[in-house]
Structures are given as C-alpha cells and as structure tokens.
Amino acid sequence: MPTIDNPTQKTLRELGVTESAQISPLFEEVRARFDSQANRQMDAHSYEMLRQSWIGRKSGIVNAITENWLKPSPVELKRAVGASLNQLREHIEVVLKTAGLAIESGAEESALAREKVDLSLPGAVRPIGSHHLIRQVFQDVEDIFVSIGFSVVEGPEIETPYYNFEALNIPEFHPVRDDMDTFYIDLPKGAPTPLLLRTHTSPMQIRTMEKQKPPVRVIVPGKVYRRDNPDATHSFAFHQVEGLAVDTLITFCDFTGTIEYFVKQFFGPGVKTRFRPSYFPFTEPSVEFDVSCIFCGGSGTAASGATCGKCKGAGWIELFGAGMVDPAVYGFVNYDAKKVNGFAFGMGMDRLAMLKYGIDDIQVFFQNDARFLRQFP
Ligand code: PHE
C-alpha cells in the first residue's frame, strides 16, 4: 500500500511532523476517513469489519497510530499526540457503539416482524360440542328431583341375577323374566355367579337399601339393556331413571303427588296425569302413569280434525311404571317391613325425550346423525 495513503504506517518523523501545530490536521484527516467509512450503510458483517479495521487490538488503525505515532514521538510532541489520539479513539468508539446498537435493534425489529402474530386474523375454529339430547333430558330430570330432596346415585351396568331379579322379588322361573329376556355374559366354567347386562335400573333400589338405613330418597340415572328387536319405540339399549323413596310415613298420596309434581315440571303445568293398575313383582300396588297427550292436548283429536296419531285418539300416553315398594323387597335388605314404606318408579328417558320433543323414532338417539343432534344444541 503506498505510504501516502496510509500515513499511520509511518512515524511522525517520517511524515515530516516536527511541530505540535501539525498534529491536529493529521488526526483530522484520519477522523474524516473514519467518518466517511462509518457513514455507509452497514449490516452486522460490514460493521464488524469496520470495527476490526479501526479498533481491532493488533491490526486496527488506532493501534497503528499508538505504535507508529505516539510511542516513537519526540518528547515535546508526545502530549499533543496522546491528547489527539484519545479524542480520536473516543470519537470512534462512540460512533461504533451507536451504529452497533442501530444494527442490533434493526435485527430485532425484523425478527419481530417475522414472528409477528396477527391477532385480528380469524383463528382455527374448533367446533364446540354439545350434550346429546338424552344427556340433556337426564339433566332436566335430575334437577327436578334434586330440587325436592332426592340425591343422585349410579350403579353397575353389569349385574348379577340376584340384584337384577331375585332381590326384587322375581325368583327364577317367574314368568315376568320372559319380558326382560336379556343379555348374559359368557363366563368361564365355574364362575361364582352368572352376569348379565341389567334390564332395568331397579337393582340399584336393592344396592342403595343394603348400604343405608331409611330415610332413602334417591334417583338412579343409567343405561339398561334388553333383548328387544329394534323398531320405532324399541332398542337393545335405552335409558332409565329409577326413583326410590323409603321412610316411616310415606303414603300413596306422597307417591302420586311427587310424580305429578315431576310431570308438571317436566312437561309444563297444563299437563294432566292419571294412573292405572299394573303389575311389577317389586311394587304393590303397582301402577302405570299416563300423561294427557302432549300433541293433542288430551282431546284425542289432532289440529287437523283427524284422530291424534300419537295417542291414537285416547288422549293419554303411557309414561312409566311405578308403585309402592312391595314389603317382600324389604326382607332382602333387612328393613323392617312393618315400620317402613315407600314408593319406586322407573322412567324411560328415551320415551320422555320423544314425547317432549316430538321425536317419532327412538333409533335416532343411537345413530349419531349430526343433523339430528344439532337440533338440540
Ligand atoms: N323396573 C321397571 C321396568 O323397567 C319399572 C319400575 C321401576 C316399576 C320401579 C316399578 C317401580 O319396567
């Protein structure tokens, strides 16, 4: 490199500097050179090059000035050279520091821009599910009974014949079992007891009374299974809510009053109830509850003037079975049949849902067709 372009490689003597007045212009020239280089557009790389070439420990120009100008300078010039050199170094450091910060924050800004999250963009829409209509009806029924002092218990869907039948006063070979011909589980030979899918929620009457002394007020929501052939009103699996109230002074009036309260809460105040004699081995007397037809208002005649298709002109729709607990049942749970009495009922949730929402095929509850389910968000 020609020395004329690079005076910092020479000593002051070689440059012909002998007086302190010559020093300032010499440094100004260097400073101007630095300024013109520092004024250029820089990225992180070119900035680092500039920094090295000026204040790099060994190869930097500031170091060259120290080595070539300051150290060998005559004593009378040393002070002035030292002062100018300090000023120059300070200037270079300040300019580099500012430029360095600008480059750093520029990098940060572009990183921010790159990683920016636009909160105004629509997000990924995750469809929100809803409860199945049967679950909603369970919830409605539970709310009504809980509000009058019942608590909710649940029990196993796989039962022993003892709980499903015998303890409910249905001995083996009792003809009523034929109605509930059911699904037995295949068990290895020598299993202690056969097992079956429960045909009703009534086994929980027994399990509850075994566990606690009266008073008892429970409802039991759950799934039940029967060997029914599927049609518009039958399915191999359906849903029930069992009810049981046992205490010392429970009368038939408490029973019908409770049922009537429930039916009016569930279907609305305009609905009437009636009961007819029926038969269940575990209730005596047993009844079948009917409601006035929800569709024709109990008149038996549809709005069109034709016979109501839902109640077939009867004006009443069969709702569920119930009755006063048969004293024989208390014998299975060590309750004193002379001291306690109570009532029990077993309602089909699918039936209640069909009546309340005008659904004419029970199968839609099990088909999981979203077009049906979406109607009951
Ligand atoms: N368990 C009976 C059924 O499923 C209903 C019922 C329950 C009847 C309680 C009377 C008392 O058909």
Coordinates of C-alpha atoms and ligand atoms in Angstrom, one line a residue:
M1 CA 0.0 0.0 0.0
P2 CA 1.6 3.4 -0.9
T3 CA 2.5 5.1 2.3
I4 CA 0.9 8.3 1.1
D5 CA -2.5 6.6 1.5
N6 CA -1.6 5.1 4.7
P7 CA 0.3 7.6 6.9
T8 CA -0.4 5.6 10.0
Q9 CA 2.2 3.1 8.9
K10 CA 4.9 5.7 9.2
T11 CA 6.4 7.6 12.2
L12 CA 5.8 11.3 12.7
R13 CA 9.4 11.9 11.8
E14 CA 9.0 10.0 8.5
L15 CA 5.9 12.2 7.8
G16 CA 7.9 15.3 8.5
V17 CA 6.0 16.3 11.5
T18 CA 8.1 18.3 13.9
E19 CA 5.8 20.8 15.5
S20 CA 2.7 20.3 17.6
A21 CA 0.7 22.5 15.3
Q22 CA 1.0 19.9 12.6
I23 CA -0.6 17.2 14.8
S24 CA -4.3 18.3 14.7
P25 CA -4.6 18.4 10.9
L26 CA -3.0 14.9 10.8
F27 CA -5.6 13.5 13.2
E28 CA -8.5 15.3 11.4
E29 CA -7.6 13.6 8.2
V30 CA -7.8 10.2 9.9
R31 CA -11.0 11.1 11.6
A32 CA -12.6 12.2 8.3
R33 CA -11.5 8.9 6.8
F34 CA -13.2 7.0 9.6
D35 CA -16.4 9.1 9.3
S36 CA -16.7 8.5 5.6
Q37 CA -16.4 4.8 6.2
A38 CA -18.8 4.8 9.2
N39 CA -21.4 6.7 7.2
R40 CA -22.0 3.9 4.8
Q41 CA -25.0 1.6 5.1
M42 CA -23.9 -1.4 7.2
D43 CA -25.1 -4.8 8.2
A44 CA -23.8 -6.8 11.1
H45 CA -21.0 -8.2 8.9
S46 CA -19.7 -4.9 7.5
Y47 CA -20.0 -3.3 10.9
E48 CA -17.7 -5.9 12.4
M49 CA -15.2 -5.4 9.5
L50 CA -15.2 -1.7 10.2
R51 CA -14.7 -2.2 13.9
Q52 CA -11.8 -4.6 13.4
S53 CA -10.1 -2.3 11.0
W54 CA -10.2 0.7 13.4
I55 CA -10.1 -0.6 16.9
G56 CA -9.0 -4.2 16.4
R57 CA -6.4 -5.0 19.0
K58 CA -3.5 -5.7 16.7
S59 CA -4.5 -4.7 13.2
G60 CA -6.6 -1.7 14.0
I61 CA -5.7 1.8 12.8
V62 CA -5.9 3.2 16.3
N63 CA -3.3 0.6 17.4
A64 CA -1.1 1.6 14.4
I65 CA -1.2 5.2 15.5
T66 CA -0.3 4.2 19.0
E67 CA 2.6 2.2 17.8
N68 CA 3.9 4.4 14.9
W69 CA 3.0 7.9 16.0
L70 CA 2.7 8.0 19.8
K71 CA 5.3 5.6 21.1
P72 CA 8.2 6.9 18.9
S73 CA 7.3 10.5 19.0
P74 CA 9.7 13.1 20.3
V75 CA 9.0 14.1 24.0
E76 CA 7.9 17.6 23.1
L77 CA 5.1 16.2 20.8
K78 CA 4.0 13.3 22.9
R79 CA 1.5 15.2 25.0
A80 CA -0.3 16.6 21.9
V81 CA -0.3 13.3 20.1
G82 CA -1.6 11.5 23.2
A83 CA -4.4 14.0 23.6
S84 CA -5.4 13.8 19.9
L85 CA -5.2 10.1 19.9
N86 CA -7.6 9.9 22.9
Q87 CA -10.1 12.2 21.3
L88 CA -9.9 10.1 18.1
R89 CA -10.4 6.8 20.0
E90 CA -13.3 8.2 21.9
H91 CA -14.9 9.5 18.8
I92 CA -14.5 6.2 17.0
E93 CA -15.9 4.2 20.0
V94 CA -19.0 6.5 20.3
V95 CA -19.8 6.2 16.6
L96 CA -19.3 2.5 16.5
K97 CA -21.3 1.9 19.6
T98 CA -24.3 3.9 18.2
A99 CA -24.0 2.1 14.9
G100 CA -23.8 -1.2 16.6
L101 CA -27.0 -0.5 18.6
A102 CA -28.8 0.5 15.5
I103 CA -27.9 -2.7 13.7
E104 CA -28.9 -4.8 16.7
S105 CA -32.3 -3.2 17.1
G106 CA -32.8 -3.4 13.3
A107 CA -32.2 -7.1 13.5
E108 CA -34.6 -7.3 16.4
E109 CA -37.2 -5.4 14.5
S110 CA -37.0 -7.6 11.5
A111 CA -37.2 -10.7 13.8
L112 CA -40.3 -9.2 15.4
A113 CA -41.8 -8.5 12.0
R114 CA -41.0 -12.1 11.0
E115 CA -42.5 -13.6 14.2
K116 CA -45.4 -11.2 14.4
V117 CA -48.8 -12.8 15.4
D118 CA -51.7 -11.0 13.8
L119 CA -54.4 -11.2 16.4
S120 CA -57.0 -9.8 14.1
L121 CA -56.8 -12.9 11.8
P122 CA -59.6 -15.4 12.4
G123 CA -58.3 -18.4 14.5
A124 CA -58.7 -22.1 13.7
V125 CA -62.3 -22.7 14.5
R126 CA -62.7 -25.7 16.8
P127 CA -66.4 -26.8 16.7
I128 CA -67.9 -26.8 20.1
G129 CA -69.8 -30.0 21.0
S130 CA -73.0 -30.2 23.0
H131 CA -74.7 -32.7 25.2
H132 CA -76.7 -35.4 23.5
L133 CA -80.4 -34.9 23.9
I134 CA -80.7 -37.9 26.2
R135 CA -78.0 -36.4 28.4
Q136 CA -79.9 -33.1 28.5
V137 CA -83.1 -34.9 29.5
F138 CA -81.2 -36.8 32.2
Q139 CA -80.0 -33.4 33.5
D140 CA -83.5 -31.9 33.5
V141 CA -85.0 -34.9 35.4
E142 CA -82.1 -34.9 37.9
D143 CA -82.6 -31.2 38.5
I144 CA -86.3 -31.6 39.2
F145 CA -85.8 -34.4 41.7
V146 CA -82.7 -32.9 43.4
S147 CA -84.8 -29.8 44.0
I148 CA -87.2 -31.8 46.1
G149 CA -84.6 -33.6 48.2
F150 CA -83.6 -36.6 46.1
S151 CA -79.9 -37.4 45.6
V152 CA -78.4 -39.0 42.5
V153 CA -76.6 -42.4 42.7
E154 CA -75.3 -44.6 39.9
G155 CA -74.7 -48.3 39.7
P156 CA -73.1 -51.1 37.6
E157 CA -74.5 -51.9 34.1
I158 CA -73.3 -55.5 34.5
E159 CA -75.3 -57.1 37.3
T160 CA -75.9 -60.4 39.0
P161 CA -79.3 -62.2 38.6
Y162 CA -79.6 -61.7 42.4
Y163 CA -79.8 -57.9 42.1
N164 CA -81.5 -57.7 38.8
F165 CA -84.2 -60.3 39.7
E166 CA -84.2 -62.3 42.9
A167 CA -83.8 -59.4 45.4
L168 CA -86.5 -57.6 43.5
N169 CA -88.9 -60.4 44.3
I170 CA -88.5 -62.0 40.9
P171 CA -87.5 -65.6 41.6
E172 CA -86.1 -67.9 38.9
F173 CA -88.8 -69.2 36.5
H174 CA -91.1 -66.2 37.4
P175 CA -92.9 -65.5 34.1
V176 CA -92.1 -61.8 34.3
R177 CA -88.5 -62.7 33.5
D178 CA -89.7 -63.5 30.0
D179 CA -90.4 -59.9 29.3
M180 CA -86.9 -59.0 30.2
D181 CA -85.1 -61.8 28.4
T182 CA -81.7 -60.4 28.4
F183 CA -78.0 -60.5 27.6
Y184 CA -75.9 -62.8 29.7
I185 CA -72.2 -62.5 29.7
D186 CA -70.1 -65.5 28.6
L187 CA -68.2 -66.6 31.6
P188 CA -65.6 -69.3 32.2
K189 CA -67.0 -72.5 33.6
G190 CA -67.2 -72.5 37.4
A191 CA -67.7 -68.7 37.7
P192 CA -69.4 -68.0 41.0
T193 CA -72.4 -66.3 39.6
P194 CA -73.8 -65.6 36.1
L195 CA -73.6 -62.0 35.0
L196 CA -75.9 -60.0 32.8
L197 CA -76.4 -56.6 31.4
R198 CA -79.0 -55.0 33.7
T199 CA -82.5 -54.9 32.2
H200 CA -83.6 -52.0 34.4
T201 CA -82.2 -49.6 37.0
S202 CA -84.2 -51.3 39.8
P203 CA -81.2 -53.3 41.1
M204 CA -80.0 -50.0 42.5
Q205 CA -83.0 -50.0 44.8
I206 CA -81.5 -53.0 46.5
R207 CA -77.9 -51.8 46.4
T208 CA -78.9 -48.5 47.9
M209 CA -81.0 -50.0 50.7
E210 CA -78.3 -52.5 51.5
K211 CA -75.9 -49.6 52.1
Q212 CA -78.1 -47.2 54.1
K213 CA -80.9 -47.2 56.6
P214 CA -84.1 -45.2 55.9
P215 CA -84.9 -42.5 55.1
V216 CA -83.9 -43.1 51.5
R217 CA -84.5 -40.7 48.6
V218 CA -82.5 -41.4 45.5
I219 CA -82.8 -41.4 41.8
V220 CA -80.6 -43.5 39.6
P221 CA -80.0 -42.4 36.0
G222 CA -78.4 -45.0 33.7
K223 CA -78.3 -47.3 30.7
V224 CA -80.2 -50.5 30.6
Y225 CA -80.3 -53.4 28.1
R226 CA -83.0 -55.8 26.8
R227 CA -83.1 -58.3 24.0
D228 CA -85.7 -56.2 22.1
N229 CA -85.8 -56.1 18.4
P230 CA -85.2 -52.6 17.2
D231 CA -88.2 -50.6 15.9
A232 CA -89.5 -47.0 16.3
T233 CA -90.0 -47.5 20.1
H234 CA -87.6 -50.3 21.0
S235 CA -83.9 -50.6 21.2
F236 CA -81.5 -53.1 22.7
A237 CA -80.1 -50.3 24.9
F238 CA -82.0 -47.5 26.4
H239 CA -82.0 -45.1 29.4
Q240 CA -83.9 -45.1 32.6
V241 CA -84.1 -43.0 35.8
E242 CA -85.1 -45.1 38.8
G243 CA -86.6 -43.4 41.8
L244 CA -86.9 -44.7 45.4
A245 CA -88.2 -43.1 48.5
V246 CA -88.5 -45.1 51.7
D247 CA -89.3 -43.7 55.1
T248 CA -91.6 -44.4 58.0
L249 CA -94.7 -42.5 56.9
I250 CA -94.8 -42.4 53.1
T251 CA -98.3 -42.8 51.7
F252 CA -99.7 -43.4 48.3
C253 CA -100.6 -39.6 48.3
D254 CA -96.9 -38.7 48.7
F255 CA -96.2 -41.0 45.8
T256 CA -98.8 -39.6 43.3
G257 CA -98.0 -36.0 44.5
T258 CA -94.3 -36.5 43.8
I259 CA -95.0 -37.9 40.3
E260 CA -97.5 -35.2 39.5
Y261 CA -95.1 -32.5 40.6
F262 CA -92.4 -34.1 38.4
V263 CA -94.6 -34.4 35.3
K264 CA -95.8 -30.8 35.5
Q265 CA -92.2 -29.5 36.0
F266 CA -91.0 -31.6 33.0
F267 CA -93.8 -31.1 30.5
G268 CA -95.4 -27.9 31.7
P269 CA -98.3 -27.0 34.1
G270 CA -101.0 -27.8 31.5
V271 CA -100.4 -31.5 31.5
K272 CA -102.6 -33.9 33.5
T273 CA -101.6 -37.2 34.9
R274 CA -103.5 -40.4 35.7
F275 CA -102.5 -43.9 36.9
R276 CA -103.8 -47.3 36.1
P277 CA -103.3 -50.6 37.9
S278 CA -100.4 -52.6 36.7
Y279 CA -98.1 -55.3 37.9
F280 CA -94.5 -55.4 39.0
P281 CA -93.2 -58.1 41.4
F282 CA -91.3 -55.5 43.5
T283 CA -94.2 -53.0 44.0
E284 CA -97.6 -53.4 45.5
P285 CA -99.9 -51.9 44.4
S286 CA -98.2 -51.2 41.1
V287 CA -99.4 -48.6 38.6
E288 CA -98.7 -47.3 35.2
F289 CA -98.6 -43.5 34.9
D290 CA -100.1 -41.8 31.9
V291 CA -99.9 -38.1 30.9
S292 CA -102.5 -36.3 28.9
C293 CA -101.4 -36.4 25.3
I294 CA -98.8 -33.6 24.7
F295 CA -99.7 -33.5 21.0
C296 CA -103.5 -33.1 21.0
G297 CA -103.8 -31.5 24.5
G298 CA -105.6 -34.6 25.7
S299 CA -108.5 -34.2 23.3
G300 CA -107.7 -37.2 21.2
T301 CA -108.2 -35.1 18.1
A302 CA -105.3 -33.5 16.1
A303 CA -105.4 -29.9 15.0
S304 CA -106.5 -31.1 11.5
G305 CA -109.6 -32.6 13.0
A306 CA -108.4 -36.2 12.4
T307 CA -107.7 -38.6 15.2
C308 CA -104.5 -37.8 17.0
G309 CA -101.8 -40.2 15.7
K310 CA -99.7 -40.1 18.8
C311 CA -102.2 -41.2 21.4
K312 CA -104.4 -42.9 18.8
G313 CA -107.4 -40.9 20.0
A314 CA -107.1 -41.9 23.6
G315 CA -106.0 -38.5 24.8
W316 CA -103.5 -40.3 27.2
I317 CA -100.0 -41.5 26.7
E318 CA -98.4 -44.2 28.8
L319 CA -95.4 -42.8 30.6
F320 CA -93.8 -45.2 33.1
G321 CA -94.2 -47.9 35.7
A322 CA -94.2 -47.3 39.5
G323 CA -95.7 -48.4 42.7
M324 CA -95.4 -48.7 46.5
V325 CA -92.4 -50.8 47.4
D326 CA -93.5 -54.4 47.9
P327 CA -92.9 -55.4 51.6
A328 CA -91.2 -58.6 50.3
V329 CA -88.4 -56.5 49.0
Y330 CA -87.6 -55.1 52.4
G331 CA -86.9 -58.7 53.5
F332 CA -83.9 -58.8 51.1
V333 CA -82.3 -55.7 52.6
N334 CA -83.0 -56.2 56.3
Y335 CA -85.5 -53.3 56.6
D336 CA -88.4 -53.9 59.0
A337 CA -91.4 -54.2 56.6
K338 CA -93.7 -53.3 59.5
K339 CA -92.1 -50.0 60.1
V340 CA -91.1 -48.6 56.7
N341 CA -92.9 -48.0 53.5
G342 CA -92.1 -46.1 50.3
F343 CA -92.5 -45.8 46.6
A344 CA -90.5 -46.6 43.5
F345 CA -90.6 -45.6 39.8
G346 CA -88.7 -46.3 36.7
M347 CA -89.0 -44.0 33.8
G348 CA -87.6 -44.4 30.3
M349 CA -85.6 -41.3 29.4
D350 CA -85.9 -42.0 25.6
R351 CA -89.6 -42.1 25.9
L352 CA -89.7 -38.8 27.9
A353 CA -87.4 -37.2 25.3
M354 CA -89.5 -38.4 22.4
L355 CA -92.7 -37.1 24.0
K356 CA -91.3 -33.7 25.0
Y357 CA -89.5 -33.0 21.7
G358 CA -92.0 -34.8 19.3
I359 CA -89.5 -37.4 18.1
D360 CA -91.1 -40.4 16.5
D361 CA -88.2 -42.9 16.2
I362 CA -86.1 -44.0 19.2
Q363 CA -83.3 -45.1 16.8
V364 CA -82.2 -41.5 16.1
F365 CA -80.8 -41.4 19.6
F366 CA -78.3 -44.1 18.7
Q367 CA -77.5 -43.2 15.1
N368 CA -75.3 -40.2 15.9
D369 CA -76.5 -38.3 12.9
A370 CA -75.2 -34.8 13.4
R371 CA -78.2 -33.3 11.6
F372 CA -80.4 -34.7 14.3
L373 CA -78.1 -33.9 17.2
R374 CA -77.6 -30.3 16.0
Q375 CA -81.2 -29.6 16.5
F376 CA -80.7 -29.8 20.3
P377 CA -77.6 -27.7 20.9
Ligands
PHE1 N1 -88.1 -51.5 36.5 C1 -89.4 -51.4 35.9 C2 -89.2 -51.5 34.3 O1 -88.1 -51.3 33.9 C3 -90.0 -50.1 36.2 C4 -90.4 -49.9 37.6 C5 -89.4 -49.3 38.5 C6 -91.6 -50.2 38.1 C7 -89.8 -49.1 39.8 C8 -91.9 -50.0 39.4 C9 -91.0 -49.5 40.2 O2 -90.1 -51.8 33.6

